[in-house]
Amino acid sequence: MATEPATETTLQGPAAWEVQAEREHVHGLGPWKLGLRRLRRNKVALFFGALFVILVLSCVAAPVWADRVAKTTPEANHLSDTIKVDGKSKNVVGLDGVPIGPQWLKAHGKFFMGADSNGRDIMVRLLYGGRNSLMIGIVAAIITTILSIVLGLVAGYFRGPIDAVIRALLDIMWSFPVIILGVALGVALALGGLVIGPIHIAGDSLIIPIFIIGLVYVPYLARPVRGQVLSLREKEFVEAARAQGAGPIRIMFTEVMPNLASTVIVFFTLLIANAILLESALSFLGAGVQPPNPSWGTMIDEGVNRVATAPHLAVVPGIMLVLTVLSLNVFGDGVRDALDPRAKVRLER
Protein backbone atom coordinates (compact mmCIF):
# COMPACT_ATOMS: atom_id res chain seq x y z
CA MET A 1 0.00 0.00 0.00
CA ALA A 2 1.40 3.40 -0.80
CA THR A 3 0.33 7.00 -0.77
CA GLU A 4 1.17 9.54 -3.40
CA PRO A 5 1.26 13.28 -2.77
CA ALA A 6 -1.42 15.55 -4.12
CA THR A 7 -0.78 15.98 -7.81
CA GLU A 8 -4.16 16.87 -9.29
CA THR A 9 -6.75 19.52 -8.58
CA THR A 10 -9.35 21.03 -10.80
CA LEU A 11 -9.18 24.53 -9.33
CA GLN A 12 -5.90 26.29 -8.52
CA GLY A 13 -5.26 29.26 -6.25
CA PRO A 14 -7.23 30.85 -3.40
CA ALA A 15 -9.48 32.83 -5.72
CA ALA A 16 -10.66 29.66 -7.45
CA TRP A 17 -11.46 28.01 -4.12
CA GLU A 18 -13.43 31.08 -3.03
CA VAL A 19 -15.44 30.95 -6.26
CA GLN A 20 -16.16 27.28 -5.70
CA ALA A 21 -17.16 27.93 -2.07
CA GLU A 22 -19.54 30.69 -3.17
CA ARG A 23 -21.02 28.42 -5.82
CA GLU A 24 -21.57 25.52 -3.40
CA HIS A 25 -22.52 27.67 -0.36
CA VAL A 26 -20.01 25.84 1.83
CA HIS A 27 -18.94 28.74 4.07
CA GLY A 28 -18.93 27.56 7.67
CA LEU A 29 -19.15 23.86 6.83
CA GLY A 30 -16.68 21.56 8.56
CA PRO A 31 -14.49 19.13 6.60
CA TRP A 32 -16.69 16.13 7.43
CA LYS A 33 -19.93 17.81 6.36
CA LEU A 34 -18.24 19.09 3.22
CA GLY A 35 -16.91 15.60 2.49
CA LEU A 36 -20.38 14.10 2.99
CA ARG A 37 -21.82 16.68 0.58
CA ARG A 38 -19.22 15.75 -2.05
CA LEU A 39 -19.90 12.05 -1.52
CA ARG A 40 -23.66 12.52 -1.96
CA ARG A 41 -22.99 14.15 -5.33
CA ASN A 42 -20.90 11.20 -6.48
CA LYS A 43 -23.71 9.01 -7.82
CA VAL A 44 -21.36 6.32 -9.13
CA ALA A 45 -19.71 5.83 -5.73
CA LEU A 46 -23.10 5.74 -3.99
CA PHE A 47 -24.41 3.17 -6.49
CA PHE A 48 -21.47 0.83 -5.89
CA GLY A 49 -21.70 1.43 -2.14
CA ALA A 50 -25.35 0.37 -2.26
CA LEU A 51 -24.38 -2.66 -4.37
CA PHE A 52 -21.91 -3.74 -1.69
CA VAL A 53 -24.59 -3.36 1.00
CA ILE A 54 -26.97 -5.51 -1.08
CA LEU A 55 -24.30 -8.19 -1.47
CA VAL A 56 -23.61 -8.18 2.26
CA LEU A 57 -27.31 -8.41 3.15
CA SER A 58 -27.76 -11.26 0.67
CA CYS A 59 -24.97 -13.24 2.30
CA VAL A 60 -26.27 -12.47 5.79
CA ALA A 61 -29.63 -13.91 4.70
CA ALA A 62 -27.99 -17.23 3.69
CA PRO A 63 -29.78 -19.28 6.41
CA VAL A 64 -33.15 -17.93 5.26
CA TRP A 65 -32.51 -19.01 1.67
CA ALA A 66 -31.16 -22.40 2.77
CA ASP A 67 -34.08 -23.18 5.11
CA ARG A 68 -37.03 -21.60 3.30
CA VAL A 69 -36.14 -21.95 -0.39
CA ALA A 70 -33.40 -24.50 -1.07
CA LYS A 71 -34.25 -26.64 1.97
CA THR A 72 -30.69 -27.89 2.29
CA THR A 73 -27.37 -27.00 3.92
CA PRO A 74 -24.04 -26.00 2.36
CA GLU A 75 -22.49 -29.38 3.27
CA ALA A 76 -25.41 -31.66 2.30
CA ASN A 77 -24.68 -33.99 -0.65
CA HIS A 78 -27.37 -34.90 -3.17
CA LEU A 79 -25.38 -37.23 -5.43
CA SER A 80 -28.18 -39.76 -5.86
CA ASP A 81 -31.10 -37.34 -5.65
CA THR A 82 -33.42 -36.30 -8.45
CA ILE A 83 -35.49 -33.15 -8.86
CA LYS A 84 -38.51 -32.38 -11.00
CA VAL A 85 -37.97 -29.82 -13.73
CA ASP A 86 -40.98 -29.00 -15.91
CA GLY A 87 -42.65 -32.22 -14.74
CA LYS A 88 -39.64 -34.43 -15.59
CA SER A 89 -37.24 -36.09 -13.16
CA LYS A 90 -33.65 -35.01 -13.50
CA ASN A 91 -30.53 -36.32 -11.74
CA VAL A 92 -28.74 -33.73 -9.61
CA VAL A 93 -25.46 -35.31 -10.73
CA GLY A 94 -25.56 -37.21 -13.99
CA LEU A 95 -24.17 -40.70 -14.53
CA ASP A 96 -21.19 -39.10 -16.27
CA GLY A 97 -20.45 -37.04 -13.16
CA VAL A 98 -21.63 -33.73 -14.66
CA PRO A 99 -23.75 -31.79 -12.15
CA ILE A 100 -27.01 -30.09 -13.00
CA GLY A 101 -26.78 -26.50 -14.22
CA PRO A 102 -28.65 -23.40 -12.98
CA GLN A 103 -32.39 -24.03 -12.69
CA TRP A 104 -33.43 -20.44 -11.98
CA LEU A 105 -37.12 -20.82 -11.07
CA LYS A 106 -37.76 -24.18 -12.74
CA ALA A 107 -37.30 -26.25 -9.58
CA HIS A 108 -39.00 -23.85 -7.16
CA GLY A 109 -35.72 -22.37 -5.91
CA LYS A 110 -33.85 -25.63 -5.47
CA PHE A 111 -30.43 -25.63 -7.16
CA PHE A 112 -31.07 -22.06 -8.30
CA MET A 113 -27.44 -21.79 -9.45
CA GLY A 114 -27.03 -25.51 -10.10
CA ALA A 115 -25.08 -28.11 -8.15
CA ASP A 116 -21.42 -29.02 -7.79
CA SER A 117 -19.75 -32.39 -8.39
CA ASN A 118 -20.87 -33.61 -4.95
CA GLY A 119 -24.47 -32.58 -5.51
CA ARG A 120 -24.29 -29.59 -3.16
CA ASP A 121 -26.46 -26.55 -3.86
CA ILE A 122 -24.27 -23.85 -5.43
CA MET A 123 -26.54 -20.97 -4.39
CA VAL A 124 -26.49 -22.04 -0.75
CA ARG A 125 -22.73 -22.51 -0.77
CA LEU A 126 -22.32 -19.19 -2.59
CA LEU A 127 -24.17 -17.28 0.13
CA TYR A 128 -22.49 -19.11 3.00
CA GLY A 129 -19.12 -18.78 1.26
CA GLY A 130 -19.80 -15.06 0.87
CA ARG A 131 -20.44 -14.79 4.60
CA ASN A 132 -17.06 -16.38 5.29
CA SER A 133 -15.21 -14.29 2.71
CA LEU A 134 -16.81 -11.02 3.85
CA MET A 135 -16.30 -11.80 7.52
CA ILE A 136 -12.64 -12.66 6.96
CA GLY A 137 -12.10 -9.53 4.86
CA ILE A 138 -13.79 -7.12 7.28
CA VAL A 139 -12.30 -8.57 10.49
CA ALA A 140 -8.83 -8.81 8.92
CA ALA A 141 -9.10 -5.17 7.78
CA ILE A 142 -10.06 -4.14 11.33
CA ILE A 143 -7.04 -6.02 12.74
CA THR A 144 -4.74 -4.44 10.14
CA THR A 145 -6.09 -0.96 10.89
CA ILE A 146 -5.69 -1.29 14.67
CA LEU A 147 -2.15 -2.69 14.47
CA SER A 148 -1.13 -0.12 11.86
CA ILE A 149 -2.43 2.83 13.86
CA VAL A 150 -0.67 1.68 17.03
CA LEU A 151 2.65 0.97 15.29
CA GLY A 152 2.48 4.10 13.14
CA LEU A 153 1.63 6.33 16.09
CA VAL A 154 4.37 4.94 18.33
CA ALA A 155 7.05 4.95 15.62
CA GLY A 156 6.18 8.38 14.24
CA TYR A 157 5.74 10.15 17.55
CA PHE A 158 8.64 8.76 19.60
CA ARG A 159 11.12 8.34 16.70
CA GLY A 160 14.65 7.29 17.72
CA PRO A 161 15.36 3.62 18.57
CA ILE A 162 11.65 2.72 18.81
CA ASP A 163 11.06 4.04 15.31
CA ALA A 164 14.14 2.22 14.00
CA VAL A 165 12.98 -1.15 15.36
CA ILE A 166 9.38 -0.80 14.13
CA ARG A 167 10.54 0.49 10.75
CA ALA A 168 12.92 -2.45 10.35
CA LEU A 169 10.13 -4.95 11.11
CA LEU A 170 7.81 -3.24 8.64
CA ASP A 171 10.54 -3.20 5.98
CA ILE A 172 11.13 -6.94 6.42
CA MET A 173 7.42 -7.67 5.93
CA TRP A 174 7.25 -5.15 3.07
CA SER A 175 10.05 -6.98 1.23
CA PHE A 176 7.86 -10.08 0.77
CA PRO A 177 5.04 -10.05 -1.80
CA VAL A 178 1.71 -10.34 0.02
CA ILE A 179 0.65 -13.52 -1.75
CA ILE A 180 3.99 -15.28 -1.10
CA LEU A 181 4.00 -14.35 2.60
CA GLY A 182 0.34 -15.30 2.92
CA VAL A 183 0.83 -18.71 1.28
CA ALA A 184 3.89 -19.45 3.45
CA LEU A 185 2.05 -18.61 6.68
CA GLY A 186 -1.17 -20.26 5.50
CA VAL A 187 0.44 -23.60 4.65
CA ALA A 188 2.43 -23.67 7.89
CA LEU A 189 -0.57 -22.85 10.09
CA ALA A 190 -3.00 -25.07 8.15
CA LEU A 191 -0.82 -28.07 8.94
CA GLY A 192 -0.02 -27.43 12.60
CA GLY A 193 -2.60 -24.89 13.66
CA LEU A 194 -1.80 -21.85 15.78
CA VAL A 195 -0.60 -22.28 19.35
CA ILE A 196 -0.43 -19.19 21.60
CA GLY A 197 0.37 -20.33 25.14
CA PRO A 198 -2.57 -22.42 26.38
CA ILE A 199 -4.67 -21.45 23.34
CA HIS A 200 -4.68 -23.85 20.39
CA ILE A 201 -6.45 -22.92 17.15
CA ALA A 202 -7.09 -25.73 14.66
CA GLY A 203 -5.68 -25.41 11.16
CA ASP A 204 -9.12 -25.43 9.53
CA SER A 205 -10.45 -22.57 11.68
CA LEU A 206 -11.44 -19.30 9.98
CA ILE A 207 -9.30 -17.50 12.57
CA ILE A 208 -6.19 -18.66 10.70
CA PRO A 209 -6.84 -16.75 7.43
CA ILE A 210 -8.12 -13.77 9.43
CA PHE A 211 -4.85 -13.68 11.40
CA ILE A 212 -2.69 -14.11 8.30
CA ILE A 213 -4.42 -11.45 6.19
CA GLY A 214 -4.66 -9.03 9.11
CA LEU A 215 -0.90 -9.38 9.64
CA VAL A 216 0.52 -9.25 6.11
CA TYR A 217 -1.19 -5.95 5.22
CA VAL A 218 0.09 -4.07 8.30
CA PRO A 219 3.11 -2.44 6.55
CA TYR A 220 0.89 -1.11 3.77
CA LEU A 221 -1.02 1.09 6.22
CA ALA A 222 1.47 1.51 9.07
CA ARG A 223 4.07 3.19 6.84
CA PRO A 224 1.73 5.96 5.57
CA VAL A 225 0.39 6.48 9.11
CA ARG A 226 3.93 6.77 10.47
CA GLY A 227 4.84 9.32 7.79
CA GLN A 228 1.77 11.42 8.58
CA VAL A 229 2.46 11.27 12.32
CA LEU A 230 6.03 12.45 11.73
CA SER A 231 4.57 15.53 10.06
CA LEU A 232 1.76 16.12 12.57
CA ARG A 233 4.00 15.93 15.65
CA GLU A 234 5.77 19.12 14.51
CA LYS A 235 2.55 21.13 14.09
CA GLU A 236 1.68 24.07 16.31
CA PHE A 237 -1.32 22.43 17.97
CA VAL A 238 0.89 19.57 19.18
CA GLU A 239 3.46 22.03 20.53
CA ALA A 240 0.62 23.86 22.30
CA ALA A 241 -0.56 20.61 23.89
CA ARG A 242 2.98 19.88 25.13
CA ALA A 243 3.22 23.39 26.56
CA GLN A 244 0.01 22.78 28.49
CA GLY A 245 1.56 19.69 30.08
CA ALA A 246 -0.16 16.96 28.04
CA GLY A 247 1.68 13.63 28.03
CA PRO A 248 2.62 11.60 24.94
CA ILE A 249 -0.34 9.21 25.21
CA ARG A 250 -2.84 12.03 25.51
CA ILE A 251 -1.28 13.93 22.60
CA MET A 252 -1.26 10.84 20.37
CA PHE A 253 -4.88 9.92 21.00
CA THR A 254 -6.50 13.36 21.37
CA GLU A 255 -4.42 15.55 19.06
CA VAL A 256 -2.75 13.35 16.43
CA MET A 257 -5.26 10.50 15.92
CA PRO A 258 -8.24 12.71 14.95
CA ASN A 259 -6.12 14.11 12.11
CA LEU A 260 -5.50 10.59 10.82
CA ALA A 261 -9.20 9.75 10.58
CA SER A 262 -9.74 10.64 6.91
CA THR A 263 -6.67 8.69 5.81
CA VAL A 264 -7.62 5.64 7.86
CA ILE A 265 -11.24 5.65 6.61
CA VAL A 266 -10.12 5.73 2.98
CA PHE A 267 -7.56 2.98 3.47
CA PHE A 268 -10.02 0.85 5.46
CA THR A 269 -12.45 0.49 2.54
CA LEU A 270 -9.60 -0.43 0.21
CA LEU A 271 -8.19 -2.86 2.78
CA ILE A 272 -11.48 -4.77 2.94
CA ALA A 273 -11.45 -5.22 -0.85
CA ASN A 274 -7.83 -6.38 -0.87
CA ALA A 275 -8.37 -8.68 2.12
CA ILE A 276 -11.33 -10.38 0.39
CA LEU A 277 -9.27 -10.76 -2.77
CA LEU A 278 -6.29 -12.18 -0.85
CA GLU A 279 -8.53 -14.60 1.04
CA SER A 280 -9.90 -15.91 -2.25
CA ALA A 281 -6.39 -16.28 -3.66
CA LEU A 282 -5.14 -18.12 -0.56
CA SER A 283 -8.21 -20.38 -0.50
CA PHE A 284 -7.77 -21.12 -4.21
CA LEU A 285 -4.18 -22.17 -3.48
CA GLY A 286 -5.20 -24.26 -0.45
CA ALA A 287 -3.63 -21.91 2.12
CA GLY A 288 -6.77 -20.06 3.23
CA VAL A 289 -10.21 -21.39 4.13
CA GLN A 290 -10.03 -25.17 4.39
CA PRO A 291 -12.77 -27.49 3.05
CA PRO A 292 -15.52 -28.28 3.84
CA ASN A 293 -15.90 -24.62 4.89
CA PRO A 294 -17.12 -22.76 1.79
CA SER A 295 -15.66 -19.51 0.50
CA TRP A 296 -15.56 -17.91 -2.92
CA GLY A 297 -11.92 -18.93 -3.29
CA THR A 298 -12.52 -22.60 -2.45
CA MET A 299 -15.55 -22.69 -4.78
CA ILE A 300 -13.50 -21.32 -7.67
CA ASP A 301 -10.81 -23.89 -6.91
CA GLU A 302 -13.36 -26.71 -6.93
CA GLY A 303 -14.89 -25.47 -10.18
CA VAL A 304 -11.71 -25.02 -12.19
CA ASN A 305 -11.50 -28.71 -13.08
CA ARG A 306 -15.06 -28.62 -14.43
CA VAL A 307 -14.84 -25.42 -16.49
CA ALA A 308 -15.50 -27.28 -19.76
CA THR A 309 -18.52 -29.31 -18.58
CA ALA A 310 -19.92 -27.14 -15.76
CA PRO A 311 -18.62 -23.57 -16.11
CA HIS A 312 -21.11 -22.23 -13.56
CA LEU A 313 -19.05 -23.83 -10.76
CA ALA A 314 -16.26 -21.28 -11.25
CA VAL A 315 -18.07 -18.46 -13.03
CA VAL A 316 -20.75 -17.80 -10.38
CA PRO A 317 -18.41 -17.30 -7.37
CA GLY A 318 -16.01 -15.44 -9.66
CA ILE A 319 -18.72 -12.94 -10.59
CA MET A 320 -19.62 -12.43 -6.92
CA LEU A 321 -15.97 -11.84 -6.07
CA VAL A 322 -15.53 -9.34 -8.90
CA LEU A 323 -18.69 -7.41 -7.98
CA THR A 324 -17.71 -7.21 -4.31
CA VAL A 325 -14.14 -6.05 -4.91
CA LEU A 326 -15.21 -3.64 -7.66
CA SER A 327 -17.94 -2.07 -5.52
CA LEU A 328 -15.56 -1.56 -2.60
CA ASN A 329 -12.83 -0.07 -4.76
CA VAL A 330 -15.16 2.36 -6.55
CA PHE A 331 -16.82 3.39 -3.28
CA GLY A 332 -13.40 3.76 -1.64
CA ASP A 333 -12.27 6.03 -4.48
CA GLY A 334 -15.43 8.08 -3.98
CA VAL A 335 -14.74 8.43 -0.25
CA ARG A 336 -11.17 9.48 -1.02
CA ASP A 337 -12.32 12.13 -3.48
CA ALA A 338 -14.92 13.38 -1.00
CA LEU A 339 -12.56 13.69 1.97
CA ASP A 340 -9.57 15.01 0.03
CA PRO A 341 -10.17 15.62 -3.69
CA ARG A 342 -6.50 16.58 -4.21
CA ALA A 343 -5.06 13.36 -2.78
CA LYS A 344 -4.35 10.12 -4.61
CA VAL A 345 -4.35 7.00 -2.44
CA ARG A 346 -3.43 3.64 -3.89
CA LEU A 347 -3.01 0.11 -2.63
CA GLU A 348 -0.12 -1.78 -4.17
CA ARG A 349 0.44 -5.53 -3.94
XYZ file of N, CA and C in Angstrom, residues 150-255:
318
model
N -1.519 1.750 15.832
C -0.673 1.678 17.032
C 0.804 1.777 16.655
N 1.237 0.958 15.683
C 2.652 0.971 15.292
C 3.039 2.304 14.657
N 2.173 2.830 13.789
C 2.479 4.100 13.140
C 2.545 5.252 14.118
N 1.612 5.279 15.077
C 1.628 6.333 16.092
C 2.892 6.275 16.940
N 3.205 5.094 17.450
C 4.367 4.941 18.334
C 5.662 5.268 17.588
N 5.817 4.716 16.371
C 7.050 4.948 15.619
C 7.186 6.407 15.205
N 6.106 7.009 14.725
C 6.183 8.380 14.241
C 6.314 9.405 15.343
N 5.713 9.150 16.481
C 5.737 10.149 17.554
C 7.038 10.091 18.358
N 7.469 8.879 18.736
C 8.643 8.757 19.598
C 9.954 8.798 18.819
N 9.923 8.371 17.559
C 11.118 8.343 16.701
C 12.264 7.597 17.409
N 13.500 7.895 17.064
C 14.653 7.293 17.724
C 14.716 5.787 17.590
N 15.210 5.084 18.633
C 15.363 3.620 18.569
C 14.042 2.885 18.358
N 12.954 3.374 18.976
C 11.654 2.716 18.809
C 11.233 2.753 17.346
N 11.394 3.902 16.723
C 11.057 4.039 15.307
C 11.932 3.142 14.453
N 13.210 3.039 14.786
C 14.142 2.218 14.004
C 13.744 0.745 14.042
N 13.361 0.255 15.230
C 12.983 -1.150 15.363
C 11.676 -1.433 14.599
N 10.674 -0.582 14.801
C 9.383 -0.796 14.128
C 9.541 -0.679 12.620
N 10.339 0.308 12.184
C 10.538 0.490 10.746
C 11.252 -0.703 10.137
N 12.203 -1.278 10.859
C 12.917 -2.451 10.348
C 11.973 -3.645 10.205
N 11.093 -3.857 11.203
C 10.132 -4.952 11.114
C 9.174 -4.753 9.939
N 8.710 -3.521 9.760
C 7.813 -3.242 8.643
C 8.515 -3.431 7.308
N 9.784 -3.039 7.228
C 10.538 -3.203 5.981
C 10.740 -4.669 5.633
N 10.965 -5.503 6.666
C 11.133 -6.939 6.417
C 9.845 -7.522 5.844
N 8.708 -7.174 6.440
C 7.421 -7.670 5.926
C 7.125 -7.081 4.552
N 7.493 -5.828 4.351
C 7.254 -5.150 3.074
C 8.030 -5.811 1.945
N 9.178 -6.401 2.265
C 10.046 -6.975 1.230
C 9.461 -8.243 0.617
N 8.505 -8.879 1.308
C 7.865 -10.083 0.774
C 6.579 -9.703 0.034
N 6.349 -10.245 -1.169
C 5.041 -10.054 -1.803
C 3.939 -10.622 -0.908
N 2.803 -9.944 -0.875
C 1.714 -10.336 0.023
C 1.295 -11.778 -0.208
N 1.144 -12.176 -1.455
C 0.646 -13.518 -1.755
C 1.655 -14.580 -1.317
N 2.962 -14.308 -1.497
C 3.991 -15.281 -1.096
C 4.014 -15.425 0.420
N 3.995 -14.300 1.137
C 3.999 -14.349 2.596
C 2.735 -15.005 3.117
N 1.589 -14.705 2.488
C 0.335 -15.304 2.915
C 0.309 -16.806 2.707
N 0.792 -17.271 1.563
C 0.831 -18.713 1.285
C 1.765 -19.420 2.258
N 2.934 -18.828 2.529
C 3.889 -19.449 3.453
C 3.284 -19.605 4.845
N 2.674 -18.533 5.358
C 2.047 -18.613 6.680
C 0.824 -19.529 6.664
N 0.043 -19.461 5.584
C -1.170 -20.262 5.497
C -0.887 -21.754 5.490
N 0.095 -22.178 4.715
C 0.436 -23.602 4.652
C 0.971 -24.082 5.990
N 1.842 -23.275 6.606
C 2.425 -23.673 7.887
C 1.352 -23.796 8.972
N 0.447 -22.825 9.045
C -0.571 -22.848 10.092
C -1.696 -23.829 9.791
N -1.960 -24.093 8.493
C -2.999 -25.065 8.148
C -2.593 -26.468 8.569
N -1.305 -26.746 8.562
C -0.823 -28.075 8.936
C -0.768 -28.265 10.445
N -0.208 -27.267 11.156
C -0.016 -27.431 12.595
C -0.940 -26.618 13.462
N -1.750 -25.756 12.874
C -2.602 -24.885 13.661
C -1.799 -23.752 14.285
N -2.439 -22.979 15.111
C -1.800 -21.845 15.780
C -1.860 -22.066 17.279
N -0.696 -22.063 17.911
C -0.597 -22.275 19.354
C -0.052 -21.009 19.998
N -0.862 -20.387 20.860
C -0.431 -19.194 21.601
C -0.615 -19.498 23.085
N 0.457 -19.953 23.740
C 0.367 -20.327 25.141
C -0.598 -21.492 25.306
N -1.598 -21.331 26.179
C -2.568 -22.420 26.385
C -3.638 -22.482 25.288
N -3.646 -21.502 24.389
C -4.666 -21.445 23.344
C -4.184 -22.190 22.104
N -4.999 -23.116 21.615
C -4.675 -23.845 20.386
C -5.813 -23.670 19.386
N -5.474 -23.154 18.214
C -6.452 -22.922 17.152
C -6.202 -23.931 16.045
N -7.235 -24.698 15.687
C -7.094 -25.732 14.659
C -6.772 -25.116 13.310
N -6.115 -25.897 12.463
C -5.679 -25.406 11.159
C -6.810 -25.091 10.209
N -7.995 -25.694 10.423
C -9.124 -25.431 9.527
C -10.041 -24.326 10.044
N -9.634 -23.635 11.117
C -10.446 -22.567 11.678
C -10.353 -21.316 10.803
N -11.441 -20.554 10.745
C -11.444 -19.304 9.984
C -10.554 -18.244 10.639
N -10.188 -18.456 11.887
C -9.303 -17.502 12.569
C -7.933 -17.466 11.901
N -7.506 -18.598 11.327
C -6.187 -18.665 10.702
C -6.068 -17.689 9.524
N -6.954 -17.738 8.507
C -6.841 -16.752 7.428
C -7.067 -15.319 7.889
N -7.918 -15.119 8.893
C -8.118 -13.766 9.427
C -6.805 -13.239 10.002
N -6.124 -14.076 10.790
C -4.853 -13.683 11.402
C -3.792 -13.400 10.334
N -3.703 -14.264 9.334
C -2.690 -14.108 8.297
C -2.908 -12.824 7.497
N -4.132 -12.623 7.023
C -4.423 -11.454 6.187
C -4.310 -10.174 7.005
N -4.778 -10.212 8.253
C -4.657 -9.033 9.105
C -3.220 -8.657 9.372
N -2.316 -9.637 9.355
C -0.904 -9.382 9.639
C -0.137 -8.901 8.416
N -0.342 -9.540 7.261
C 0.519 -9.250 6.109
C 0.276 -7.866 5.515
N -0.896 -7.279 5.773
C -1.186 -5.952 5.217
C -0.789 -4.809 6.148
N -0.261 -5.119 7.337
C 0.094 -4.072 8.297
C 1.081 -3.048 7.722
N 2.168 -3.466 7.055
C 3.109 -2.444 6.550
C 2.494 -1.482 5.550
N 1.465 -1.927 4.831
C 0.887 -1.113 3.772
C 0.049 0.042 4.309
N -0.332 -0.025 5.574
C -1.023 1.094 6.215
C -0.158 1.750 7.281
N 0.656 0.965 7.992
C 1.472 1.514 9.075
C 2.499 2.523 8.553
N 3.072 2.263 7.389
C 4.067 3.195 6.845
C 3.470 4.562 6.505
N 2.332 4.640 5.789
C 1.729 5.962 5.566
C 1.302 6.660 6.862
N 0.785 5.878 7.835
C 0.391 6.475 9.108
C 1.616 7.049 9.821
N 2.702 6.292 9.839
C 3.934 6.773 10.466
C 4.410 8.068 9.815
N 4.394 8.116 8.479
C 4.835 9.318 7.791
C 3.970 10.522 8.125
N 2.667 10.311 8.245
C 1.772 11.418 8.578
C 1.973 11.871 10.016
N 2.226 10.911 10.924
C 2.458 11.265 12.324
C 3.751 12.061 12.456
N 4.778 11.695 11.705
C 6.029 12.454 11.734
C 5.796 13.917 11.377
N 4.886 14.146 10.445
C 4.566 15.528 10.063
C 3.692 16.216 11.100
N 2.702 15.507 11.632
C 1.764 16.119 12.569
C 2.417 16.473 13.906
N 3.399 15.679 14.338
C 3.998 15.930 15.649
C 4.747 17.251 15.704
N 5.060 17.836 14.544
C 5.767 19.117 14.506
C 4.818 20.300 14.353
N 3.510 20.053 14.286
C 2.549 21.128 14.094
C 2.374 21.946 15.376
N 1.823 23.142 15.190
C 1.680 24.069 16.310
C 0.727 23.560 17.378
N -0.356 22.876 16.966
C -1.318 22.427 17.974
C -0.734 21.344 18.874
N 0.218 20.559 18.348
C 0.890 19.567 19.183
C 1.845 20.257 20.153
N 2.574 21.267 19.658
C 3.460 22.031 20.532
C 2.659 22.713 21.639
N 1.468 23.211 21.285
C 0.624 23.858 22.300
C 0.173 22.855 23.353
N -0.152 21.648 22.935
C -0.559 20.614 23.892
C 0.588 20.243 24.815
N 1.805 20.166 24.284
C 2.976 19.884 25.129
C 3.190 21.011 26.139
N 3.023 22.239 25.670
C 3.224 23.387 26.561
C 2.205 23.406 27.699
N 1.036 22.852 27.462
C 0.011 22.783 28.492
C 0.195 21.593 29.427
N 1.247 20.804 29.195
C 1.556 19.693 30.082
C 0.966 18.356 29.691
N 0.412 18.239 28.495
C -0.162 16.962 28.045
C 0.947 15.942 27.809
N 0.707 14.689 28.217
C 1.679 13.630 28.030
C 1.616 13.042 26.628
N 2.586 12.184 26.290
C 2.624 11.599 24.936
C 1.364 10.820 24.569
N 0.850 10.013 25.514
C -0.335 9.206 25.211
C -1.527 10.094 24.909
N -1.713 11.122 25.724
C -2.839 12.030 25.513
C -2.704 12.767 24.188
N -1.499 13.203 23.866
C -1.285 13.928 22.602
C -1.558 13.009 21.413
N -1.078 11.763 21.487
C -1.260 10.839 20.367
C -2.732 10.553 20.106
N -3.496 10.363 21.185
C -4.877 9.924 21.004
C -5.889 11.065 20.917
N -5.546 12.248 21.425
C -6.495 13.356 21.370
C -6.118 14.420 20.349
N -4.857 14.510 19.988
C -4.422 15.551 19.058
C -4.036 14.978 17.686
